[in-house]
mmCIF file with all atom_site columns, C-alpha atoms in Angstrom:
data_model
loop_
_atom_site.group_PDB
_atom_site.id
_atom_site.type_symbol
_atom_site.label_atom_id
_atom_site.label_alt_id
_atom_site.label_comp_id
_atom_site.label_asym_id
_atom_site.label_entity_id
_atom_site.label_seq_id
_atom_site.pdbx_PDB_ins_code
_atom_site.Cartn_x
_atom_site.Cartn_y
_atom_site.Cartn_z
_atom_site.occupancy
_atom_site.B_iso_or_equiv
_atom_site.pdbx_formal_charge
_atom_site.auth_seq_id
_atom_site.auth_comp_id
_atom_site.auth_asym_id
_atom_site.auth_atom_id
_atom_site.pdbx_PDB_model_num
ATOM 1  C CA . MET A 1 1  ? 32.442 14.862  5.160   1.00 0.00 ? 1  MET A CA 1
ATOM 2  C CA . LYS A 1 2  ? 30.623 12.009  4.703   1.00 0.00 ? 2  LYS A CA 1
ATOM 3  C CA . THR A 1 3  ? 27.985 11.171  2.169   1.00 0.00 ? 3  THR A CA 1
ATOM 4  C CA . LYS A 1 4  ? 25.192 8.632   1.368   1.00 0.00 ? 4  LYS A CA 1
ATOM 5  C CA . CYS A 1 5  ? 26.355 5.739   0.034   1.00 0.00 ? 5  CYS A CA 1
ATOM 6  C CA . LYS A 1 6  ? 23.940 5.594   -3.366  1.00 0.00 ? 6  LYS A CA 1
ATOM 7  C CA . ASN A 1 7  ? 23.104 2.442   -4.549  1.00 0.00 ? 7  ASN A CA 1
ATOM 8  C CA . PRO A 1 8  ? 23.575 1.391   -8.303  1.00 0.00 ? 8  PRO A CA 1
ATOM 9  C CA . ASN A 1 9  ? 19.377 0.013   -8.189  1.00 0.00 ? 9  ASN A CA 1
ATOM 10 C CA . GLY A 1 10 ? 18.482 4.063   -6.886  1.00 0.00 ? 10 GLY A CA 1
ATOM 11 C CA . LYS A 1 11 ? 17.053 2.364   -4.022  1.00 0.00 ? 11 LYS A CA 1
ATOM 12 C CA . SER A 1 12 ? 18.182 3.627   -0.854  1.00 0.00 ? 12 SER A CA 1
ATOM 13 C CA . ASN A 1 13 ? 20.503 1.239   1.764   1.00 0.00 ? 13 ASN A CA 1
ATOM 14 C CA . MET A 1 14 ? 17.748 0.258   4.136   1.00 0.00 ? 14 MET A CA 1
ATOM 15 C CA . GLN A 1 15 ? 15.083 -0.629  1.245   1.00 0.00 ? 15 GLN A CA 1
ATOM 16 C CA . VAL A 1 16 ? 17.377 -3.193  -0.241  1.00 0.00 ? 16 VAL A CA 1
ATOM 17 C CA . ILE A 1 17 ? 17.708 -4.643  3.277   1.00 0.00 ? 17 ILE A CA 1
ATOM 18 C CA . GLU A 1 18 ? 14.002 -4.792  3.872   1.00 0.00 ? 18 GLU A CA 1
ATOM 19 C CA . ASP A 1 19 ? 13.894 -6.326  0.149   1.00 0.00 ? 19 ASP A CA 1
ATOM 20 C CA . ALA A 1 20 ? 16.800 -9.143  1.637   1.00 0.00 ? 20 ALA A CA 1
ATOM 21 C CA . LYS A 1 21 ? 14.556 -9.522  4.859   1.00 0.00 ? 21 LYS A CA 1
ATOM 22 C CA . LEU A 1 22 ? 11.297 -10.410 3.235   1.00 0.00 ? 22 LEU A CA 1
ATOM 23 C CA . LYS A 1 23 ? 12.753 -12.765 0.617   1.00 0.00 ? 23 LYS A CA 1
ATOM 24 C CA . THR A 1 24 ? 11.330 -16.346 0.834   1.00 0.00 ? 24 THR A CA 1
ATOM 25 C CA . LEU A 1 25 ? 13.092 -19.832 0.574   1.00 0.00 ? 25 LEU A CA 1
ATOM 26 C CA . LYS A 1 26 ? 11.875 -22.430 -1.465  1.00 0.00 ? 26 LYS A CA 1
ATOM 27 C CA . PHE A 1 27 ? 12.898 -26.155 -0.194  1.00 0.00 ? 27 PHE A CA 1
ATOM 28 C CA . ASN A 1 28 ? 11.629 -29.811 -2.000  1.00 0.00 ? 28 ASN A CA 1
ATOM 29 C CA . SER A 1 29 ? 12.092 -32.192 1.352   1.00 0.00 ? 29 SER A CA 1
ATOM 30 C CA . LEU A 1 30 ? 10.939 -31.361 4.692   1.00 0.00 ? 30 LEU A CA 1
ATOM 31 C CA . ASP A 1 31 ? 13.923 -33.201 6.080   1.00 0.00 ? 31 ASP A CA 1
ATOM 32 C CA . LYS A 1 32 ? 16.368 -30.306 4.739   1.00 0.00 ? 32 LYS A CA 1
ATOM 33 C CA . VAL A 1 33 ? 13.706 -27.576 5.287   1.00 0.00 ? 33 VAL A CA 1
ATOM 34 C CA . GLU A 1 34 ? 13.932 -28.822 9.630   1.00 0.00 ? 34 GLU A CA 1
ATOM 35 C CA . ARG A 1 35 ? 17.823 -29.171 9.586   1.00 0.00 ? 35 ARG A CA 1
ATOM 36 C CA . TYR A 1 36 ? 17.935 -25.495 7.866   1.00 0.00 ? 36 TYR A CA 1
ATOM 37 C CA . ILE A 1 37 ? 15.467 -23.757 11.183  1.00 0.00 ? 37 ILE A CA 1
ATOM 38 C CA . ASN A 1 38 ? 17.590 -25.841 13.427  1.00 0.00 ? 38 ASN A CA 1
ATOM 39 C CA . GLU A 1 39 ? 20.980 -24.680 12.320  1.00 0.00 ? 39 GLU A CA 1
ATOM 40 C CA . LEU A 1 40 ? 19.398 -21.071 12.649  1.00 0.00 ? 40 LEU A CA 1
ATOM 41 C CA . GLY A 1 41 ? 18.044 -22.121 16.337  1.00 0.00 ? 41 GLY A CA 1
ATOM 42 C CA . TYR A 1 42 ? 15.261 -22.153 16.143  1.00 0.00 ? 42 TYR A CA 1
ATOM 43 C CA . ILE A 1 43 ? 13.234 -23.981 18.221  1.00 0.00 ? 43 ILE A CA 1
ATOM 44 C CA . PHE A 1 44 ? 9.449  -25.375 17.452  1.00 0.00 ? 44 PHE A CA 1
ATOM 45 C CA . LYS A 1 45 ? 6.390  -23.841 18.324  1.00 0.00 ? 45 LYS A CA 1
ATOM 46 C CA . VAL A 1 46 ? 2.724  -24.967 16.788  1.00 0.00 ? 46 VAL A CA 1
ATOM 47 C CA . ARG A 1 47 ? 2.011  -27.260 14.046  1.00 0.00 ? 47 ARG A CA 1
ATOM 48 C CA . ASN A 1 48 ? -1.312 -26.776 11.868  1.00 0.00 ? 48 ASN A CA 1
ATOM 49 C CA . ALA A 1 49 ? -2.804 -29.330 9.237   1.00 0.00 ? 49 ALA A CA 1
ATOM 50 C CA . PHE A 1 50 ? -5.911 -30.046 7.401   1.00 0.00 ? 50 PHE A CA 1
ATOM 51 C CA . LYS A 1 51 ? -6.436 -31.628 4.423   1.00 0.00 ? 51 LYS A CA 1
ATOM 52 C CA . GLU A 1 52 ? -3.329 -30.704 2.174   1.00 0.00 ? 52 GLU A CA 1
ATOM 53 C CA . ASP A 1 53 ? -2.391 -28.146 4.112   1.00 0.00 ? 53 ASP A CA 1
ATOM 54 C CA . ARG A 1 54 ? 0.316  -28.228 6.851   1.00 0.00 ? 54 ARG A CA 1
ATOM 55 C CA . SER A 1 55 ? 2.573  -25.156 8.019   1.00 0.00 ? 55 SER A CA 1
ATOM 56 C CA . VAL A 1 56 ? 4.553  -25.335 11.594  1.00 0.00 ? 56 VAL A CA 1
ATOM 57 C CA . ILE A 1 57 ? 5.582  -22.684 13.285  1.00 0.00 ? 57 ILE A CA 1
ATOM 58 C CA . TYR A 1 58 ? 8.884  -21.939 14.617  1.00 0.00 ? 58 TYR A CA 1
ATOM 59 C CA . ARG A 1 59 ? 10.220 -19.516 17.543  1.00 0.00 ? 59 ARG A CA 1
ATOM 60 C CA . HIS A 1 60 ? 13.706 -18.706 18.154  1.00 0.00 ? 60 HIS A CA 1
ATOM 61 C CA . LYS A 1 61 ? 15.592 -19.302 21.370  1.00 0.00 ? 61 LYS A CA 1
ATOM 62 C CA . PHE A 1 62 ? 15.983 -15.435 21.617  1.00 0.00 ? 62 PHE A CA 1
ATOM 63 C CA . PRO A 1 63 ? 12.612 -13.739 21.988  1.00 0.00 ? 63 PRO A CA 1
ATOM 64 C CA . LYS A 1 64 ? 14.019 -10.750 19.933  1.00 0.00 ? 64 LYS A CA 1
ATOM 65 C CA . MET A 1 65 ? 15.276 -13.061 16.979  1.00 0.00 ? 65 MET A CA 1
ATOM 66 C CA . GLY A 1 66 ? 11.805 -13.074 15.588  1.00 0.00 ? 66 GLY A CA 1
ATOM 67 C CA . HIS A 1 67 ? 9.858  -16.546 14.669  1.00 0.00 ? 67 HIS A CA 1
ATOM 68 C CA . VAL A 1 68 ? 9.729  -18.954 11.295  1.00 0.00 ? 68 VAL A CA 1
ATOM 69 C CA . PHE A 1 69 ? 6.524  -19.988 9.401   1.00 0.00 ? 69 PHE A CA 1
ATOM 70 C CA . LEU A 1 70 ? 7.168  -22.940 7.282   1.00 0.00 ? 70 LEU A CA 1
ATOM 71 C CA . LYS A 1 71 ? 4.350  -24.206 4.686   1.00 0.00 ? 71 LYS A CA 1
ATOM 72 C CA . SER A 1 72 ? 3.884  -26.193 2.323   1.00 0.00 ? 72 SER A CA 1
ATOM 73 C CA . ASN A 1 73 ? 2.231  -25.370 -1.014  1.00 0.00 ? 73 ASN A CA 1
ATOM 74 C CA . TYR A 1 74 ? 1.672  -28.017 -4.110  1.00 0.00 ? 74 TYR A CA 1
ATOM 75 C CA . ASP A 1 75 ? 4.211  -26.415 -6.391  1.00 0.00 ? 75 ASP A CA 1
ATOM 76 C CA . TYR A 1 76 ? 7.668  -26.462 -9.444  1.00 0.00 ? 76 TYR A CA 1
ATOM 77 C CA . LEU A 1 77 ? 9.767  -28.598 -7.553  1.00 0.00 ? 77 LEU A CA 1
ATOM 78 C CA . SER A 1 78 ? 12.456 -26.452 -9.751  1.00 0.00 ? 78 SER A CA 1
ATOM 79 C CA . ASP A 1 79 ? 12.804 -23.451 -12.662 1.00 0.00 ? 79 ASP A CA 1
ATOM 80 C CA . THR A 1 80 ? 14.046 -26.036 -14.717 1.00 0.00 ? 80 THR A CA 1
ATOM 81 C CA . THR A 1 81 ? 11.345 -28.822 -15.407 1.00 0.00 ? 81 THR A CA 1
ATOM 82 C CA . MET A 1 82 ? 7.921  -29.747 -15.099 1.00 0.00 ? 82 MET A CA 1
ATOM 83 C CA . GLU A 1 83 ? 7.812  -31.666 -12.510 1.00 0.00 ? 83 GLU A CA 1
ATOM 84 C CA . MET A 1 84 ? 5.222  -30.343 -9.706  1.00 0.00 ? 84 MET A CA 1
ATOM 85 C CA . GLY A 1 85 ? 4.985  -31.954 -5.931  1.00 0.00 ? 85 GLY A CA 1
ATOM 86 C CA . THR A 1 86 ? 5.213  -30.492 -2.543  1.00 0.00 ? 86 THR A CA 1
ATOM 87 C CA . VAL A 1 87 ? 7.860  -27.156 -2.257  1.00 0.00 ? 87 VAL A CA 1
ATOM 88 C CA . TRP A 1 88 ? 8.319  -25.924 1.796   1.00 0.00 ? 88 TRP A CA 1
ATOM 89 C CA . THR A 1 89 ? 8.174  -21.798 1.989   1.00 0.00 ? 89 THR A CA 1
ATOM 90 C CA . VAL A 1 90 ? 9.898  -20.504 4.886   1.00 0.00 ? 90 VAL A CA 1
ATOM 91 C CA . SER A 1 91 ? 9.609  -17.517 5.734   1.00 0.00 ? 91 SER A CA 1
ATOM 92 C CA . LYS A 1 92 ? 10.893 -15.037 8.935   1.00 0.00 ? 92 LYS A CA 1
ATOM 93 C CA . PHE A 1 93 ? 9.004  -12.923 10.769  1.00 0.00 ? 93 PHE A CA 1
#
């Protein structure tokens, strides 16, 4: 008889999968981000820029795979230093 897998964190398996999908990635340079997005198979769609706020939307070759939203923020470059600069945040939707 089959039983459901139990996660040690107390969450259901689908909740763990959904949490992993919502995780955003941060990069320090635009070149690294664009290379990463192109390796995943996304194609440029729209670029928006107003003053220091910059964002880019990419779509996948196959429509069911969704879109990627790339946004620039002024934030800490790494967790261990106090240096601040432009950080690119990637999120899928």
